[in-house]
CSV table of C-alpha atoms in Angstrom, one decimal:
chain,number,residue,atom,x,y,z
A,1,UNK,CA,62.9,-13.4,-51.0
A,2,UNK,CA,61.6,-11.7,-54.1
A,3,UNK,CA,58.0,-11.5,-55.1
A,4,UNK,CA,57.1,-12.1,-58.7
A,5,UNK,CA,56.1,-9.0,-60.6
A,6,UNK,CA,52.6,-8.5,-62.0
A,7,UNK,CA,52.0,-7.1,-65.5
A,8,UNK,CA,55.4,-5.6,-66.3
A,9,UNK,CA,57.5,-4.9,-69.4
A,10,UNK,CA,59.4,-7.7,-71.0
A,11,UNK,CA,62.9,-6.5,-70.2
A,12,UNK,CA,62.4,-4.6,-66.9
A,13,UNK,CA,60.7,-6.3,-63.9
A,14,UNK,CA,59.4,-4.9,-60.7
A,15,UNK,CA,60.5,-6.9,-57.6
A,16,UNK,CA,60.1,-6.7,-53.9
A,17,UNK,CA,63.3,-6.7,-51.9
A,18,UNK,CA,63.0,-6.7,-48.1
A,19,UNK,CA,59.6,-5.0,-48.4
A,20,UNK,CA,60.9,-2.3,-50.7
A,21,UNK,CA,60.4,-2.2,-54.5
A,22,UNK,CA,63.2,-2.2,-57.0
A,23,UNK,CA,63.6,-2.6,-60.8
A,24,UNK,CA,65.6,-5.5,-62.3
A,25,UNK,CA,66.9,-5.0,-65.8
A,26,UNK,CA,67.3,-7.8,-68.3
A,27,UNK,CA,70.8,-9.1,-69.0
A,28,UNK,CA,70.3,-7.5,-72.4
A,29,UNK,CA,71.2,-4.2,-70.8
A,30,UNK,CA,74.3,-5.4,-69.1
A,31,UNK,CA,76.7,-3.6,-71.6
A,32,UNK,CA,75.3,-0.2,-70.7
A,33,UNK,CA,75.8,-0.7,-66.9
A,34,UNK,CA,79.4,-1.7,-67.0
A,35,UNK,CA,78.8,-5.4,-67.9
A,36,UNK,CA,76.9,-6.1,-64.7
A,37,UNK,CA,73.2,-6.9,-64.2
A,38,UNK,CA,71.5,-3.7,-63.1
A,39,UNK,CA,69.1,-3.5,-60.1
A,40,UNK,CA,67.7,-0.1,-59.2
A,41,UNK,CA,66.0,0.7,-55.9
A,42,UNK,CA,62.9,2.9,-56.1
A,43,UNK,CA,62.7,4.1,-52.5
A,44,UNK,CA,59.1,2.8,-52.3
A,45,UNK,CA,57.5,0.5,-49.8
A,46,UNK,CA,55.9,-2.7,-51.1
A,47,UNK,CA,52.2,-1.7,-51.3
A,48,UNK,CA,49.6,-2.2,-54.0
A,49,UNK,CA,49.6,1.5,-54.8
A,50,UNK,CA,53.4,1.7,-55.1
A,51,UNK,CA,53.4,-1.5,-57.3
A,52,UNK,CA,51.3,0.4,-59.9
A,53,UNK,CA,53.6,3.4,-59.8
A,54,UNK,CA,56.7,1.2,-60.1
A,55,UNK,CA,55.2,-0.6,-63.2
A,56,UNK,CA,54.5,2.8,-64.8
A,57,UNK,CA,58.1,3.8,-64.2
A,58,UNK,CA,59.3,0.5,-65.7
A,59,UNK,CA,57.3,1.0,-68.8
A,60,UNK,CA,58.6,4.5,-69.3
A,61,UNK,CA,62.2,3.5,-68.9
A,62,UNK,CA,61.8,0.5,-71.2
A,63,UNK,CA,60.1,2.8,-73.8
A,64,UNK,CA,63.2,5.0,-73.8
A,65,UNK,CA,65.6,2.1,-74.0
A,66,UNK,CA,63.8,0.5,-76.9
A,67,UNK,CA,63.6,3.7,-78.9
A,68,UNK,CA,66.0,4.1,-81.9
A,69,UNK,CA,67.3,7.3,-80.2
A,70,UNK,CA,67.6,5.7,-76.8
A,71,UNK,CA,71.0,7.3,-76.1
A,72,UNK,CA,69.4,10.8,-76.2
A,73,UNK,CA,66.2,9.7,-74.4
A,74,UNK,CA,67.4,7.4,-71.6
A,75,UNK,CA,68.5,9.2,-68.4
A,76,UNK,CA,71.0,6.9,-66.5
A,77,UNK,CA,70.6,9.1,-63.3
A,78,UNK,CA,66.9,8.1,-63.3
A,79,UNK,CA,66.0,11.7,-62.3
A,80,UNK,CA,63.9,11.9,-65.4
A,81,UNK,CA,61.7,9.2,-64.1
A,82,UNK,CA,61.1,10.9,-60.7
A,83,UNK,CA,63.7,8.8,-58.8
A,84,UNK,CA,66.0,10.4,-56.2
A,85,UNK,CA,69.1,8.3,-56.5
A,86,UNK,CA,72.5,8.7,-54.8
A,87,UNK,CA,74.1,8.8,-58.3
A,88,UNK,CA,73.8,12.6,-58.9
A,89,UNK,CA,76.5,12.6,-61.6
A,90,UNK,CA,75.6,11.5,-65.0
A,91,UNK,CA,76.7,7.9,-65.7
A,92,UNK,CA,78.7,7.1,-68.8
A,93,UNK,CA,77.1,4.5,-71.1
A,94,UNK,CA,79.6,1.7,-71.4
A,95,UNK,CA,78.3,0.3,-74.7
A,96,UNK,CA,75.3,0.4,-76.9
A,97,UNK,CA,72.5,-2.1,-76.4
A,98,UNK,CA,73.3,-5.1,-78.6
A,99,UNK,CA,71.0,-6.0,-81.4
A,100,UNK,CA,69.3,-9.4,-80.8
A,101,UNK,CA,70.8,-12.4,-82.6
A,102,UNK,CA,68.9,-13.5,-85.6
A,103,UNK,CA,66.8,-16.6,-85.2
A,104,UNK,CA,68.4,-19.9,-86.2
A,105,UNK,CA,67.5,-21.5,-89.5
A,106,UNK,CA,65.4,-24.6,-89.7
A,107,UNK,CA,68.4,-26.5,-91.2
A,108,UNK,CA,70.7,-25.5,-88.3
A,109,UNK,CA,68.0,-26.5,-85.8
A,110,UNK,CA,67.5,-29.9,-87.6
A,111,UNK,CA,71.2,-30.8,-87.7
A,112,UNK,CA,71.5,-30.0,-84.0
A,113,UNK,CA,68.4,-32.1,-83.4
A,114,UNK,CA,69.8,-35.1,-85.4
A,115,UNK,CA,73.0,-35.1,-83.3
A,116,UNK,CA,70.9,-35.4,-80.2
A,117,UNK,CA,68.4,-37.9,-81.7
A,118,UNK,CA,70.8,-40.4,-83.3
A,119,UNK,CA,71.9,-42.2,-80.1
A,120,UNK,CA,68.2,-42.9,-79.3
A,121,UNK,CA,67.4,-44.7,-82.5
A,122,UNK,CA,68.4,-47.9,-84.3
A,123,UNK,CA,71.0,-47.1,-87.0
A,124,UNK,CA,68.7,-48.2,-89.8
A,125,UNK,CA,65.8,-46.1,-88.6
A,126,UNK,CA,68.0,-43.1,-88.2
A,127,UNK,CA,69.6,-43.4,-91.6
A,128,UNK,CA,66.6,-44.3,-93.7
A,129,UNK,CA,64.0,-42.2,-91.9
A,130,UNK,CA,65.6,-39.2,-90.3
A,131,UNK,CA,68.6,-38.7,-92.6
A,132,UNK,CA,66.8,-39.5,-95.9
A,133,UNK,CA,63.0,-39.6,-95.7
A,134,UNK,CA,62.7,-36.6,-93.3
A,135,UNK,CA,65.7,-34.6,-94.2
A,136,UNK,CA,65.2,-34.5,-98.0
A,137,UNK,CA,61.7,-32.8,-97.9
A,138,UNK,CA,63.1,-30.3,-95.4
A,139,UNK,CA,65.9,-29.5,-97.8
A,140,UNK,CA,63.3,-29.2,-100.6
A,141,UNK,CA,64.5,-32.3,-102.4
A,142,UNK,CA,62.0,-34.3,-104.5
A,143,UNK,CA,63.0,-37.7,-105.9
A,144,UNK,CA,62.6,-38.0,-109.7
A,145,UNK,CA,61.9,-41.7,-110.2
A,146,UNK,CA,62.4,-41.5,-114.0
A,147,UNK,CA,65.9,-40.1,-113.9
A,148,UNK,CA,66.8,-41.5,-110.4
A,149,UNK,CA,68.0,-38.1,-109.1
A,150,UNK,CA,66.9,-35.7,-106.4
A,151,UNK,CA,65.6,-32.3,-107.6
A,152,UNK,CA,65.9,-29.3,-105.3
A,153,UNK,CA,63.3,-26.5,-105.0
A,154,UNK,CA,64.2,-22.8,-105.0
A,155,UNK,CA,62.9,-22.0,-101.6
A,156,UNK,CA,63.3,-25.0,-99.2
A,157,UNK,CA,62.3,-25.0,-95.6
A,158,UNK,CA,65.9,-25.7,-94.7
A,159,UNK,CA,67.1,-22.1,-95.4
A,160,UNK,CA,64.2,-20.4,-93.7
A,161,UNK,CA,64.7,-18.8,-90.3
A,162,UNK,CA,62.4,-19.9,-87.5
A,163,UNK,CA,60.6,-16.6,-87.5
A,164,UNK,CA,60.3,-16.6,-91.3
A,165,UNK,CA,57.7,-17.8,-93.8
A,166,UNK,CA,57.4,-21.4,-92.3
A,167,UNK,CA,53.9,-22.0,-93.6
A,168,UNK,CA,54.7,-21.2,-97.2
A,169,UNK,CA,57.6,-23.8,-97.2
A,170,UNK,CA,55.5,-26.5,-95.5
A,171,UNK,CA,52.9,-26.2,-98.2
A,172,UNK,CA,55.5,-27.3,-100.8
A,173,UNK,CA,56.1,-30.7,-99.1
A,174,UNK,CA,55.4,-33.4,-101.8
A,175,UNK,CA,55.9,-36.5,-99.7
A,176,UNK,CA,53.1,-38.8,-98.6
A,177,UNK,CA,50.7,-37.8,-95.7
A,178,UNK,CA,52.3,-40.3,-93.3
A,179,UNK,CA,55.8,-38.9,-93.9
A,180,UNK,CA,54.5,-35.3,-93.6
A,181,UNK,CA,53.0,-36.1,-90.2
A,182,UNK,CA,56.2,-37.7,-89.0
A,183,UNK,CA,58.3,-34.8,-90.2
A,184,UNK,CA,56.1,-32.2,-88.5
A,185,UNK,CA,56.2,-34.2,-85.2
A,186,UNK,CA,60.0,-34.3,-85.4
A,187,UNK,CA,60.3,-30.6,-86.2
A,188,UNK,CA,58.0,-29.8,-83.3
A,189,UNK,CA,60.2,-31.8,-81.0
A,190,UNK,CA,63.3,-30.2,-82.3
A,191,UNK,CA,61.9,-26.7,-81.6
A,192,UNK,CA,60.7,-27.6,-78.1
A,193,UNK,CA,64.3,-28.8,-77.4
A,194,UNK,CA,65.6,-25.5,-78.7
A,195,UNK,CA,63.3,-23.5,-76.4
A,196,UNK,CA,64.4,-25.6,-73.4
A,197,UNK,CA,68.0,-24.6,-74.2
A,198,UNK,CA,67.2,-20.9,-74.5
A,199,UNK,CA,68.4,-20.7,-78.1
A,200,UNK,CA,65.3,-19.0,-79.5
A,201,UNK,CA,63.3,-15.9,-78.5
A,202,UNK,CA,60.1,-17.3,-80.0
A,203,UNK,CA,57.5,-18.3,-77.5
A,204,UNK,CA,55.1,-20.1,-80.0
A,205,UNK,CA,56.2,-23.3,-81.6
A,206,UNK,CA,55.8,-22.7,-85.4
A,207,UNK,CA,55.5,-26.4,-86.1
A,208,UNK,CA,53.0,-27.4,-83.4
A,209,UNK,CA,49.6,-28.5,-84.7
A,210,UNK,CA,50.7,-29.1,-88.2
A,211,UNK,CA,50.9,-32.9,-87.6
A,212,UNK,CA,47.2,-32.9,-86.9
A,213,UNK,CA,46.5,-31.2,-90.2
A,214,UNK,CA,47.9,-34.3,-91.9
A,215,UNK,CA,46.1,-36.7,-89.5
A,216,UNK,CA,42.7,-38.1,-90.4
A,217,UNK,CA,39.9,-37.4,-88.0
A,218,UNK,CA,39.9,-40.4,-85.6
A,219,UNK,CA,36.2,-40.0,-84.9
A,220,UNK,CA,35.5,-40.5,-88.6
A,221,UNK,CA,37.8,-43.4,-89.3
A,222,UNK,CA,34.9,-45.5,-90.7
A,223,UNK,CA,33.6,-42.7,-92.9
A,224,UNK,CA,34.3,-43.1,-96.6
A,225,UNK,CA,36.5,-40.5,-98.2
A,226,UNK,CA,36.1,-39.1,-101.7
A,227,UNK,CA,39.6,-39.0,-103.4
A,228,UNK,CA,40.8,-36.4,-105.9
A,229,UNK,CA,39.7,-38.5,-108.9
A,230,UNK,CA,36.1,-38.8,-107.4
A,231,UNK,CA,36.3,-42.4,-106.3
A,232,UNK,CA,35.1,-43.5,-102.9
A,233,UNK,CA,37.8,-44.8,-100.5
A,234,UNK,CA,36.4,-47.0,-97.8
A,235,UNK,CA,38.1,-47.4,-94.4
A,236,UNK,CA,39.4,-50.9,-95.2
A,237,UNK,CA,40.9,-49.6,-98.4
A,238,UNK,CA,42.8,-46.7,-96.8
A,239,UNK,CA,46.5,-46.8,-96.0
A,240,UNK,CA,48.0,-47.6,-92.6
A,241,UNK,CA,50.4,-45.2,-90.9
A,242,UNK,CA,53.3,-47.2,-92.5
A,243,UNK,CA,56.4,-45.4,-93.9
A,244,UNK,CA,58.0,-48.6,-95.4
A,245,UNK,CA,56.6,-49.0,-98.9
A,246,UNK,CA,57.3,-52.7,-98.8
A,247,UNK,CA,54.9,-53.1,-95.9
A,248,UNK,CA,52.2,-51.0,-97.6
A,249,UNK,CA,52.3,-53.0,-100.9
A,250,UNK,CA,50.7,-56.2,-99.7
A,251,UNK,CA,50.3,-58.0,-103.0
A,252,UNK,CA,51.0,-61.7,-102.8
A,253,UNK,CA,51.9,-64.7,-104.9
A,254,UNK,CA,49.4,-67.5,-105.1
A,255,UNK,CA,50.2,-70.8,-103.5
A,256,UNK,CA,51.0,-72.4,-106.9
A,257,UNK,CA,53.3,-69.5,-107.8
A,258,UNK,CA,55.0,-69.8,-104.4
A,259,UNK,CA,55.7,-73.5,-105.0
A,260,UNK,CA,57.0,-72.8,-108.6
A,261,UNK,CA,59.4,-70.2,-107.3
A,262,UNK,CA,60.8,-72.5,-104.5
A,263,UNK,CA,61.2,-75.3,-107.0
A,264,UNK,CA,63.0,-73.1,-109.5
A,265,UNK,CA,65.5,-72.1,-106.9
A,266,UNK,CA,66.2,-75.7,-105.9
A,267,UNK,CA,66.5,-76.9,-109.6
A,268,UNK,CA,68.5,-74.0,-110.9
A,269,UNK,CA,71.7,-74.8,-112.9
A,270,UNK,CA,73.5,-72.1,-110.9
A,271,UNK,CA,75.2,-73.3,-107.6
A,272,UNK,CA,74.7,-69.9,-105.9
A,273,UNK,CA,71.0,-69.9,-106.7
A,274,UNK,CA,70.6,-73.5,-105.4
A,275,UNK,CA,72.4,-72.6,-102.3
A,276,UNK,CA,69.8,-69.8,-101.6
A,277,UNK,CA,66.8,-72.2,-102.1
A,278,UNK,CA,66.4,-73.1,-98.4
A,279,UNK,CA,66.4,-69.4,-97.5
A,280,UNK,CA,63.7,-68.7,-100.1
A,281,UNK,CA,61.6,-71.6,-98.8
A,282,UNK,CA,62.1,-70.4,-95.2
A,283,UNK,CA,60.9,-66.9,-96.1
A,284,UNK,CA,57.8,-68.2,-97.7
A,285,UNK,CA,57.1,-70.6,-94.8
A,286,UNK,CA,57.5,-68.1,-92.0
A,287,UNK,CA,56.6,-64.6,-93.4
A,288,UNK,CA,59.6,-63.2,-91.5
A,289,UNK,CA,61.4,-60.1,-92.8
A,290,UNK,CA,64.5,-60.9,-94.8
A,291,UNK,CA,66.8,-59.2,-92.2
A,292,UNK,CA,65.4,-61.4,-89.5
A,293,UNK,CA,66.2,-64.5,-91.5
A,294,UNK,CA,69.7,-63.3,-92.3
A,295,UNK,CA,70.4,-62.8,-88.5
A,296,UNK,CA,68.8,-66.1,-87.4
A,297,UNK,CA,71.2,-68.5,-85.5
A,298,UNK,CA,70.7,-72.1,-84.6
A,299,UNK,CA,70.3,-71.1,-80.9
A,300,UNK,CA,67.1,-69.3,-81.9
A,301,UNK,CA,65.6,-72.6,-83.2
A,302,UNK,CA,64.1,-75.0,-80.7
A,303,UNK,CA,63.4,-78.4,-82.1
A,304,UNK,CA,62.1,-80.9,-79.6
A,305,UNK,CA,59.1,-82.7,-78.2
A,306,UNK,CA,58.0,-79.9,-76.0
A,307,UNK,CA,59.6,-77.0,-77.7
A,308,UNK,CA,59.0,-76.5,-81.4
A,309,UNK,CA,59.4,-72.8,-82.1
A,310,UNK,CA,61.6,-70.1,-83.6
A,311,UNK,CA,62.6,-67.0,-81.7
A,312,UNK,CA,63.0,-63.8,-83.9
A,313,UNK,CA,64.9,-61.3,-81.7
A,314,UNK,CA,67.3,-59.6,-84.1
A,315,UNK,CA,67.7,-58.4,-87.7
A,316,UNK,CA,70.8,-58.0,-89.9
A,317,UNK,CA,71.2,-54.9,-92.0
A,318,UNK,CA,73.7,-55.3,-94.9
A,319,UNK,CA,73.8,-51.7,-95.7
A,320,UNK,CA,75.1,-50.7,-92.2
A,321,UNK,CA,76.6,-54.2,-91.6
A,322,UNK,CA,75.2,-54.5,-88.2
A,323,UNK,CA,72.8,-56.7,-86.2
A,324,UNK,CA,70.0,-54.8,-84.4
A,325,UNK,CA,66.6,-55.5,-82.8
A,326,UNK,CA,63.7,-56.3,-85.2
A,327,UNK,CA,61.6,-53.6,-86.8
A,328,UNK,CA,59.0,-53.7,-84.1
A,329,UNK,CA,61.6,-53.8,-81.3
A,330,UNK,CA,60.1,-56.9,-79.8
A,331,UNK,CA,61.1,-60.6,-79.6
A,332,UNK,CA,58.6,-62.8,-81.4
A,333,UNK,CA,57.9,-66.5,-80.9
A,334,UNK,CA,56.9,-68.4,-84.0
A,335,UNK,CA,55.3,-71.8,-83.5
A,336,UNK,CA,56.6,-74.4,-86.0
A,337,UNK,CA,54.4,-76.6,-88.1
A,338,UNK,CA,55.4,-79.9,-90.0
A,339,UNK,CA,56.5,-78.4,-93.3
A,340,UNK,CA,58.7,-75.8,-91.6
A,341,UNK,CA,60.1,-78.3,-89.1
A,342,UNK,CA,61.0,-80.7,-92.0
A,343,UNK,CA,62.9,-77.9,-93.7
A,344,UNK,CA,65.0,-77.0,-90.7
A,345,UNK,CA,65.8,-80.7,-89.9
A,346,UNK,CA,66.9,-81.2,-93.5
A,347,UNK,CA,69.4,-78.3,-93.5
A,348,UNK,CA,70.7,-78.6,-89.9
A,349,UNK,CA,74.3,-79.6,-89.9
A,350,UNK,CA,75.5,-82.5,-87.7
A,351,UNK,CA,78.2,-80.5,-86.0
A,352,UNK,CA,76.3,-77.3,-85.7
A,353,UNK,CA,77.3,-74.6,-83.2
A,354,UNK,CA,74.5,-72.7,-81.4
A,355,UNK,CA,75.8,-69.3,-82.6
A,356,UNK,CA,76.2,-70.4,-86.2
A,357,UNK,CA,74.0,-68.6,-88.7
A,358,UNK,CA,71.4,-70.8,-90.3
A,359,UNK,CA,71.5,-69.1,-93.7
A,360,UNK,CA,74.9,-68.0,-95.1
A,361,UNK,CA,76.2,-67.2,-98.6
A,362,UNK,CA,78.5,-69.7,-100.3
A,363,UNK,CA,81.5,-67.8,-99.0
A,364,UNK,CA,80.3,-68.2,-95.4
A,365,UNK,CA,79.4,-64.5,-95.0
A,366,UNK,CA,76.0,-63.3,-93.8
A,367,UNK,CA,73.3,-62.7,-96.4
A,368,UNK,CA,72.2,-59.1,-97.1
A,369,UNK,CA,69.3,-58.0,-99.2
A,370,UNK,CA,71.4,-56.5,-102.0
A,371,UNK,CA,73.2,-59.9,-102.7
A,372,UNK,CA,70.0,-61.9,-102.2
A,373,UNK,CA,68.1,-59.6,-104.7
A,374,UNK,CA,70.6,-60.4,-107.4
A,375,UNK,CA,69.4,-64.0,-107.4
A,376,UNK,CA,65.7,-63.0,-107.3
A,377,UNK,CA,65.6,-60.1,-109.7
A,378,UNK,CA,67.6,-59.0,-112.9
A,379,UNK,CA,71.2,-58.2,-112.1
A,380,UNK,CA,73.2,-55.9,-114.3
A,381,UNK,CA,77.0,-55.8,-114.3
A,382,UNK,CA,78.8,-52.9,-116.0
A,383,UNK,CA,82.2,-53.7,-117.4
A,384,UNK,CA,84.1,-51.1,-119.4
A,385,UNK,CA,81.6,-49.9,-121.9
A,386,UNK,CA,79.5,-53.1,-121.9
A,387,UNK,CA,76.6,-54.0,-119.6
A,388,UNK,CA,75.9,-57.7,-118.9
A,389,UNK,CA,72.4,-58.7,-117.8
A,390,UNK,CA,71.7,-61.7,-115.6
A,391,UNK,CA,68.0,-62.5,-115.1
A,392,UNK,CA,67.1,-63.6,-111.6
A,393,UNK,CA,64.9,-66.6,-110.9
A,394,UNK,CA,61.6,-64.7,-110.4
A,395,UNK,CA,62.2,-62.3,-113.3
A,396,UNK,CA,62.9,-65.3,-115.6
A,397,UNK,CA,59.7,-67.1,-114.4
A,398,UNK,CA,57.7,-64.0,-115.3
A,399,UNK,CA,59.3,-63.8,-118.8
A,400,UNK,CA,58.5,-67.5,-119.3
A,401,UNK,CA,54.9,-67.0,-118.3
A,402,UNK,CA,55.1,-69.4,-115.4
A,403,UNK,CA,53.9,-66.8,-112.9
A,404,UNK,CA,51.6,-63.9,-113.4
A,405,UNK,CA,53.9,-61.1,-112.4
A,406,UNK,CA,57.0,-59.9,-110.6
A,407,UNK,CA,57.0,-59.1,-106.9
A,408,UNK,CA,60.0,-58.3,-104.7
A,409,UNK,CA,61.5,-60.7,-102.1
A,410,UNK,CA,59.6,-58.8,-99.4
A,411,UNK,CA,56.4,-60.3,-100.8
A,412,UNK,CA,57.3,-63.7,-99.4
A,413,UNK,CA,56.0,-62.2,-96.2
A,414,UNK,CA,52.8,-61.0,-97.7
A,415,UNK,CA,52.3,-64.3,-99.4
A,416,UNK,CA,52.6,-66.2,-96.1
A,417,UNK,CA,50.2,-64.0,-94.2
A,418,UNK,CA,47.7,-64.0,-97.1
A,419,UNK,CA,47.7,-67.8,-97.5
A,420,UNK,CA,47.5,-68.5,-93.7
A,421,UNK,CA,44.7,-65.9,-93.2
A,422,UNK,CA,42.6,-67.4,-96.0
A,423,UNK,CA,43.3,-70.9,-94.7
A,424,UNK,CA,41.5,-70.1,-91.5
A,425,UNK,CA,44.5,-69.6,-89.2
A,426,UNK,CA,43.7,-68.0,-85.9
A,427,UNK,CA,44.3,-64.2,-86.6
A,428,UNK,CA,45.7,-63.5,-83.2
A,429,UNK,CA,48.3,-66.3,-83.5
A,430,UNK,CA,49.2,-65.1,-87.0
A,431,UNK,CA,49.5,-61.5,-86.0
A,432,UNK,CA,51.7,-62.3,-83.0
A,433,UNK,CA,53.9,-64.6,-85.0
A,434,UNK,CA,54.5,-62.0,-87.8
A,435,UNK,CA,54.7,-58.9,-85.7
A,436,UNK,CA,51.5,-57.5,-87.1
A,437,UNK,CA,48.0,-56.6,-85.9
A,438,UNK,CA,44.7,-58.4,-86.3
A,439,UNK,CA,43.2,-55.2,-87.7
A,440,UNK,CA,45.9,-55.0,-90.4
A,441,UNK,CA,45.4,-58.6,-91.4
A,442,UNK,CA,41.6,-58.2,-91.5
A,443,UNK,CA,41.8,-55.1,-93.6
A,444,UNK,CA,44.7,-55.8,-96.0
A,445,UNK,CA,45.1,-59.6,-96.2
A,446,UNK,CA,41.5,-61.0,-95.8
A,447,UNK,CA,39.6,-58.0,-97.0
A,448,UNK,CA,36.0,-57.1,-96.1
A,449,UNK,CA,33.3,-59.4,-97.4
A,450,UNK,CA,30.4,-57.0,-98.2
A,451,UNK,CA,28.2,-59.9,-99.3
A,452,UNK,CA,28.3,-61.7,-95.9
A,453,UNK,CA,25.1,-62.1,-94.0
A,454,UNK,CA,23.8,-63.9,-90.9
A,455,UNK,CA,22.8,-67.5,-91.2
A,456,UNK,CA,19.2,-68.4,-90.4
A,457,UNK,CA,19.6,-70.1,-87.0
C-alpha cells in the first residue's frame, strides 16, 4: 500500500513502500531506464523528517533531468544525490528524454468531439447546429448575405492549438450572442472530454467561463439595456435563447390576410397549388411546425364524441429525408375546435388507412419544405441560359396589394398563436398545444400593455 506524496515535483513522486521511502519516476522517463518505469529506493524509513529529505532529493533530480544539458548533469548511479545504491557501475542511458507532443488544434479536438456527439443528437440538430452554425464560426467563416458565400478569416480558431492564443480568436466571433454561448459550451464540453482521455497536458479548460460572458445577468433580467445605437431595450423586447431565426421572427398575418391566403390557394388555377390548400389551412388553424404537419398520419387524429384531438409526436425533414421527434422532443396533444374538425372531416378519405399520411404531394410522396415553399414564394427555374420565374401564391398577393407584405410559411405558426392569444385563449392551453411557454407568448405575441391600470373596485 503506497501513501500519496505531499508537495513533490510534477514528474518524480515520493512514495512509501513497506514503511520505506522510494522515488517513482514518471513514464516520461521510461526511455532512459531501458523502457521500464523506474522506482528508486532511498534507504530511508517513512518518517516526517525523511519525507522532507526525500522531497528535496526528488526536486534536485528533476532539476537535472529537466535541464537542457541533462545528459551531463544527471547521475544515473544516484551517488550525486547522496544515495548509496547497489548499482555502483555507471548506467548507460538508453535514449534521450522525448520531447512532449504538441497540443492538439481546436479543429482536431472539435472533429473528434463531433464524432462522439453525433449519435446523441437528432440528425437535423447535428447538421444544422453543430455542423453548420457552430463549426463555421470555429473555422472563421462568416456568411456574406449579399453574395451568398462564406468568407474565411486569416486566423481562425480552428487552426489554433489549445495552448495558443485562444482568447484572440474568440473575440473575432461574429455570430449572434445565443450562438456564441452555445459554441463556447460545446467547446468546453469537448475539452473536458479530451482531458478525461488524457489527450492534453493542460489542466485549465481554456473555454470554461466564456459562455457566461455571453450570458445576460439573470439577476438583472428585468433591467432595461441600452443598445449600441442608444435606444432602450426593455426585458419584453429582448431576444429569447432561440437559435432558429424562424422562431425569433414572430411577425404575423392579420386574420383577414390569413383568410385571403387560404382562399387564394383553394381558388388557384394551378392543380398543384389547389392540392396544397388543405395543408395551408391546417397550418394556419393549428400553428404546428411544417415538419410536424408533413409527418402527420391519420392514426394521430382522433375524431369522436369523447376524443377530439391531434397528437403531434414526430416531424419530417425533407433535407435529410427522415422522420424524427419534434423540435421540443415531446409529444403534444392539440385539442380540436369546430373549424379544424370540419377541415379534417372534409379531407378524410373513406378508405383511409391509419398509417397513411394526411398531407401528400400530388405524386403521393411526403411534403418537404423546399417543395412547399415553391408554391408559397417565387420559384426560379434555370434552363440553359434562361431563367424562368414562377411567382408563388403569397408573393403574388403581395404584388397585387391584397396583403401588406410577405412572410414565410413558418409564419402560419406565429399567425395562429397571435390570433388565439389576442382572442383571449387560455395561455397555458395555447402554450402546451404549440410547444411554447406562457412567458414567450406573453412577451412576444401579446406584448406588454404599459397603459394598463387597476380598476376601481
